[in-house]
Short mmCIF file of C-alpha atoms in Angstrom, two decimals:
data_model
loop_
_atom_site.label_atom_id
_atom_site.label_comp_id
_atom_site.label_asym_id
_atom_site.label_seq_id
_atom_site.Cartn_x
_atom_site.Cartn_y
_atom_site.Cartn_z
CA MET A 1 -26.14 -0.71 10.64
CA SER A 2 -22.94 -0.99 12.56
CA LEU A 3 -21.93 -4.14 14.35
CA ARG A 4 -19.56 -2.27 16.62
CA SER A 5 -20.22 -2.09 20.31
CA PRO A 6 -20.68 1.38 21.83
CA LEU A 7 -17.36 1.05 23.64
CA GLY A 8 -15.69 -0.14 20.45
CA LYS A 9 -17.11 2.87 18.67
CA VAL A 10 -15.68 5.24 21.26
CA LEU A 11 -12.25 3.62 21.27
CA GLY A 12 -12.25 3.00 17.55
CA LEU A 13 -10.26 -0.14 18.13
CA GLY A 14 -10.99 -3.85 17.65
CA ALA A 15 -9.38 -6.96 19.02
CA ALA A 16 -6.24 -6.05 17.11
CA LYS A 17 -5.71 -3.10 19.51
CA ASP A 18 -5.44 -1.05 16.41
CA GLY A 19 -7.79 0.78 14.10
CA VAL A 20 -8.64 0.14 10.48
CA GLY A 21 -5.82 2.48 9.46
CA HIS A 22 -3.56 -0.38 8.38
CA TRP A 23 -6.27 -1.84 6.16
CA TRP A 24 -7.05 1.49 4.52
CA VAL A 25 -3.45 2.52 3.97
CA GLN A 26 -2.72 -0.89 2.42
CA ARG A 27 -5.65 -0.53 -0.05
CA ILE A 28 -5.10 3.10 -1.02
CA GLY A 29 -1.34 2.60 -1.08
CA SER A 30 -1.68 -0.47 -3.29
CA VAL A 31 -3.36 1.64 -5.98
CA ALA A 32 -0.44 4.08 -5.85
CA VAL A 33 2.09 1.23 -6.02
CA ALA A 34 0.23 -0.40 -8.93
CA VAL A 35 0.19 2.80 -10.99
CA LEU A 36 3.75 3.84 -10.15
CA SER A 37 5.30 0.39 -10.60
CA ALA A 38 3.56 -0.08 -13.94
CA TRP A 39 4.94 3.30 -15.02
CA PHE A 40 8.41 2.32 -13.80
CA LEU A 41 8.46 -1.00 -15.63
CA VAL A 42 7.16 0.42 -18.90
CA SER A 43 9.63 3.32 -18.68
CA LEU A 44 12.58 0.99 -18.12
CA LEU A 45 11.54 -1.23 -21.02
CA MET A 46 11.15 1.80 -23.28
CA LEU A 47 14.49 3.19 -22.18
CA GLY A 48 16.16 0.40 -24.10
CA SER A 49 19.67 0.76 -22.83
CA LEU A 50 20.18 0.66 -19.09
CA ASP A 51 23.75 1.92 -19.19
CA TYR A 52 25.05 4.41 -16.63
CA ASP A 53 24.41 7.59 -18.60
CA SER A 54 20.95 6.71 -19.93
CA VAL A 55 19.72 5.62 -16.52
CA ARG A 56 21.05 8.75 -14.82
CA ALA A 57 19.58 11.01 -17.49
CA TRP A 58 16.24 9.27 -17.15
CA VAL A 59 16.19 9.46 -13.34
CA ALA A 60 17.23 13.14 -13.45
CA ALA A 61 14.29 14.23 -15.61
CA PRO A 62 12.14 16.25 -13.17
CA TRP A 63 8.92 14.26 -13.37
CA ASN A 64 10.80 10.98 -13.33
CA THR A 65 12.51 12.10 -10.12
CA VAL A 66 9.17 12.96 -8.56
CA LEU A 67 7.50 9.70 -9.56
CA LEU A 68 10.54 7.62 -8.58
CA LEU A 69 10.57 9.18 -5.11
CA LEU A 70 6.87 8.43 -4.75
CA LEU A 71 7.44 4.89 -6.01
CA VAL A 72 10.24 4.25 -3.51
CA LEU A 73 8.21 5.61 -0.60
CA SER A 74 4.91 3.96 -1.52
CA VAL A 75 6.42 0.59 -2.35
CA MET A 76 8.40 0.54 0.91
CA GLN A 77 5.27 1.32 2.88
CA HIS A 78 3.26 -1.28 0.97
CA SER A 79 5.98 -3.85 1.57
CA GLN A 80 6.23 -3.00 5.27
CA LEU A 81 2.46 -3.32 5.75
CA GLY A 82 2.39 -6.60 3.83
CA ILE A 83 5.26 -8.17 5.75
CA GLN A 84 3.65 -6.97 8.98
CA VAL A 85 0.49 -8.94 8.18
CA VAL A 86 2.52 -12.05 7.43
CA VAL A 87 4.52 -11.70 10.65
CA GLU A 88 1.37 -11.11 12.69
CA ASP A 89 -0.20 -14.22 11.16
CA TYR A 90 2.68 -16.65 11.53
CA VAL A 91 4.79 -15.46 14.44
CA SER A 92 2.84 -16.38 17.53
CA SER A 93 5.29 -15.51 20.30
CA LYS A 94 4.75 -11.90 21.26
CA GLY A 95 8.38 -11.13 21.97
CA THR A 96 9.60 -12.64 18.70
CA LYS A 97 6.83 -10.82 16.87
CA ILE A 98 7.82 -7.42 18.26
CA LEU A 99 11.51 -8.07 17.61
CA THR A 100 10.81 -9.26 14.05
CA MET A 101 8.71 -6.20 13.33
CA LEU A 102 11.37 -3.86 14.70
CA ILE A 103 13.93 -5.42 12.37
CA VAL A 104 11.53 -5.45 9.41
CA ASN A 105 10.61 -1.80 9.96
CA ALA A 106 14.23 -0.76 10.38
CA LEU A 107 15.17 -2.48 7.12
CA HIS A 108 12.32 -0.80 5.27
CA ILE A 109 13.28 2.61 6.63
CA LEU A 110 16.90 1.99 5.66
CA LEU A 111 15.96 0.95 2.11
CA ALA A 112 13.52 3.86 1.75
CA ALA A 113 16.14 6.38 2.89
CA ALA A 114 18.75 4.86 0.57
CA GLY A 115 16.32 4.95 -2.34
CA VAL A 116 15.41 8.59 -1.73
CA VAL A 117 19.06 9.63 -1.40
CA ALA A 118 20.04 7.72 -4.54
CA VAL A 119 17.28 9.30 -6.64
CA LEU A 120 17.98 12.81 -5.31
CA ARG A 121 21.73 12.47 -5.79
CA ILE A 122 21.25 11.52 -9.40
CA SER A 123 18.62 14.19 -9.91
CA PHE A 124 20.75 16.95 -8.42
CA GLY A 125 23.66 15.78 -10.49
CA THR A 126 26.05 14.66 -7.78
CA ALA A 127 27.94 12.44 -10.17
CA GLY A 128 31.24 10.72 -9.89
CA VAL A 129 31.46 10.52 -6.13
CA ALA A 130 32.25 7.05 -4.87
CA SER A 131 29.98 5.70 -2.17
CA MET B 1 -7.13 -42.06 29.95
CA ALA B 2 -7.14 -42.14 26.18
CA LYS B 3 -6.28 -38.90 24.54
CA ARG B 4 -9.28 -37.32 22.92
CA GLU B 5 -8.93 -35.93 19.40
CA ARG B 6 -9.01 -32.21 19.85
CA PRO B 7 -10.63 -30.12 17.14
CA LEU B 8 -8.08 -28.51 14.88
CA SER B 9 -8.03 -24.97 13.67
CA PRO B 10 -9.79 -24.57 10.32
CA PHE B 11 -6.35 -23.76 8.99
CA PHE B 12 -5.48 -27.45 9.25
CA ASN B 13 -8.60 -29.12 7.89
CA TYR B 14 -9.79 -27.01 5.02
CA ARG B 15 -9.76 -28.83 1.71
CA TRP B 16 -6.88 -27.68 -0.44
CA GLN B 17 -8.23 -25.79 -3.43
CA TYR B 18 -7.38 -23.21 -6.05
CA SER B 19 -8.47 -20.25 -3.94
CA ASN B 20 -6.08 -20.85 -1.06
CA THR B 21 -3.31 -21.75 -3.51
CA LEU B 22 -3.69 -18.38 -5.21
CA SER B 23 -3.95 -16.64 -1.86
CA LEU B 24 -0.77 -18.32 -0.66
CA LEU B 25 0.92 -17.41 -3.92
CA HIS B 26 -0.06 -13.77 -3.37
CA ARG B 27 1.72 -13.82 -0.03
CA LEU B 28 4.76 -15.69 -1.28
CA THR B 29 5.18 -13.39 -4.26
CA GLY B 30 4.71 -10.42 -1.93
CA ILE B 31 7.47 -11.63 0.38
CA PHE B 32 9.71 -12.37 -2.58
CA LEU B 33 9.09 -8.91 -4.03
CA SER B 34 9.91 -7.34 -0.66
CA ALA B 35 13.26 -9.11 -0.76
CA GLY B 36 13.62 -7.94 -4.35
CA LEU B 37 13.42 -4.34 -3.16
CA VAL B 38 16.99 -4.80 -1.92
CA LEU B 39 18.06 -5.29 -5.54
CA LEU B 40 16.08 -2.24 -6.68
CA ILE B 41 17.73 0.00 -4.09
CA TYR B 42 21.12 -1.56 -4.78
CA TRP B 43 20.66 -0.69 -8.45
CA LEU B 44 19.59 2.89 -7.67
CA MET B 45 22.49 3.37 -5.25
CA ALA B 46 24.91 2.06 -7.87
CA ALA B 47 23.50 4.50 -10.42
CA ALA B 48 23.92 7.28 -7.84
CA SER B 49 27.57 6.33 -7.46
CA THR B 50 30.38 6.27 -10.02
CA ALA B 51 30.34 4.62 -13.43
CA GLU B 52 32.71 1.97 -12.08
CA VAL B 53 30.37 1.05 -9.26
CA TYR B 54 27.47 0.92 -11.70
CA ALA B 55 29.47 -1.32 -14.01
CA LYS B 56 29.94 -3.71 -11.09
CA ALA B 57 26.20 -3.76 -10.51
CA GLN B 58 25.65 -4.43 -14.21
CA GLY B 59 28.03 -7.35 -13.95
CA LEU B 60 26.04 -8.72 -11.05
CA PHE B 61 22.72 -8.39 -12.86
CA ALA B 62 24.22 -10.11 -15.90
CA ASN B 63 24.95 -13.16 -13.74
CA ARG B 64 22.85 -16.15 -14.80
CA LEU B 65 21.66 -16.89 -11.31
CA ILE B 66 20.68 -13.29 -10.67
CA SER B 67 18.93 -13.19 -14.05
CA LEU B 68 16.93 -16.21 -12.98
CA LEU B 69 16.08 -14.39 -9.77
CA LEU B 70 14.96 -11.37 -11.81
CA ILE B 71 12.71 -13.58 -13.96
CA GLY B 72 11.17 -14.93 -10.76
CA LEU B 73 10.71 -11.38 -9.53
CA THR B 74 9.08 -10.39 -12.81
CA PHE B 75 6.57 -13.22 -12.51
CA SER B 76 6.01 -12.33 -8.86
CA PHE B 77 5.43 -8.71 -9.80
CA PHE B 78 2.86 -9.49 -12.47
CA TYR B 79 1.07 -12.09 -10.38
CA HIS B 80 0.98 -9.87 -7.30
CA PHE B 81 -0.16 -6.99 -9.52
CA PHE B 82 -3.04 -8.89 -11.19
CA ASN B 83 -4.10 -10.72 -8.06
CA GLY B 84 -3.91 -7.41 -6.19
CA LEU B 85 -6.43 -6.01 -8.65
CA ARG B 86 -8.64 -9.01 -7.81
CA HIS B 87 -8.35 -8.14 -4.14
CA LEU B 88 -9.23 -4.51 -4.79
CA ALA B 89 -12.29 -5.58 -6.78
CA TRP B 90 -13.35 -7.82 -3.90
CA ASP B 91 -12.87 -4.96 -1.46
CA LEU B 92 -15.28 -2.96 -3.61
CA GLY B 93 -17.73 -5.84 -3.41
CA HIS B 94 -17.27 -7.25 -6.92
CA GLY B 95 -16.23 -10.62 -8.29
CA PHE B 96 -17.33 -12.91 -5.47
CA ASP B 97 -19.42 -15.11 -7.73
CA ARG B 98 -17.77 -18.54 -7.82
CA LYS B 99 -17.37 -18.67 -11.58
CA VAL B 100 -16.10 -15.10 -11.73
CA ALA B 101 -13.64 -15.65 -8.88
CA ARG B 102 -12.30 -18.79 -10.53
CA ALA B 103 -11.99 -17.12 -13.92
CA SER B 104 -10.27 -14.04 -12.51
CA GLY B 105 -7.90 -16.27 -10.56
CA TRP B 106 -6.86 -18.16 -13.67
CA THR B 107 -6.58 -14.89 -15.56
CA ALA B 108 -4.24 -13.48 -12.92
CA PHE B 109 -2.03 -16.58 -12.97
CA VAL B 110 -1.90 -17.16 -16.72
CA GLY B 111 -1.73 -13.41 -17.35
CA ALA B 112 1.31 -13.20 -15.09
CA LEU B 113 3.01 -16.03 -17.00
CA VAL B 114 2.25 -14.41 -20.36
CA PHE B 115 3.42 -10.96 -19.26
CA THR B 116 6.60 -12.41 -17.78
CA VAL B 117 7.44 -14.11 -21.08
CA LEU B 118 6.59 -10.97 -23.10
CA CYS B 119 8.65 -8.82 -20.76
CA TRP B 120 11.73 -11.03 -21.10
CA ILE B 121 11.35 -11.30 -24.86
CA LEU B 122 11.48 -7.50 -24.94
CA ILE B 123 14.54 -7.50 -22.68
CA ALA B 124 16.23 -10.15 -24.81
CA LEU B 125 15.58 -8.08 -27.92
CA HIS B 126 17.07 -5.03 -26.23
CA VAL B 127 20.15 -6.92 -25.11
CA SER B 128 20.78 -8.44 -28.54
CA GLY B 129 20.04 -5.02 -30.06
CA ASN B 130 22.84 -3.40 -28.09
CA ALA B 131 25.90 -3.78 -30.25
CA ASN B 132 28.15 -2.88 -27.31
CA GLY B 133 26.31 -5.30 -25.04
CA ALA B 134 28.49 -7.69 -23.18
CA GLY B 135 25.55 -10.05 -23.32
CA GLY B 136 24.48 -8.62 -19.99
CA LEU B 137 21.00 -7.82 -18.91
CA VAL B 138 21.33 -4.13 -18.16
#
């Protein structure tokens, strides 16, 4: 049995003016983040030395590059969705809320892009170029 | 006319208990971890740059205050991780029984503490194991 009204069913939206997409992405994404972050932590601990060369060699290994990229993207999305919920809960003024979310989203996009570029640069062996 | 006591939102008059403490902690650790992502990306960017830039980052991470921050982030990670698993179980319809919920809550909290300590013992062993180590963390 569905508790949704016929109109609600047609529009697919609740009082939040948004669908259940956020909820789903947060749950599915959290599984990805859990698996990838656990892998990341264990890998770093097993790496032993975190000096320049070992870290770069580790990041550049093909599967590590792939999983690191996925980690960066999934964790940024998870973080963005989580902060969004907090902002929606505690920032009551609509204008402030929109502005806060714009800044939060921009920061997440910036960090995600930086993370992707960093991992790819190491992976493709662009060493020794100052930032 | 005397002011009448208006009913407050449930947010203000719920009894404080373990469940909302853990829930609040989930949010706080989540926010803290989000801020910690800056450090993660900073570290990756440093590794993507020159050895000198990376050495600077290593120096920063070796800082006592930053190390303390990293320990806090480690605890936050483990707590958010374990409590997140609780949330996923709830979403699947499991673990709502009072006793189970209380036990899983304590497990998440104590488990996070234990894993944080274990993690930093491992790191300490690594650091002391590195003969060239400047006593730094990374």
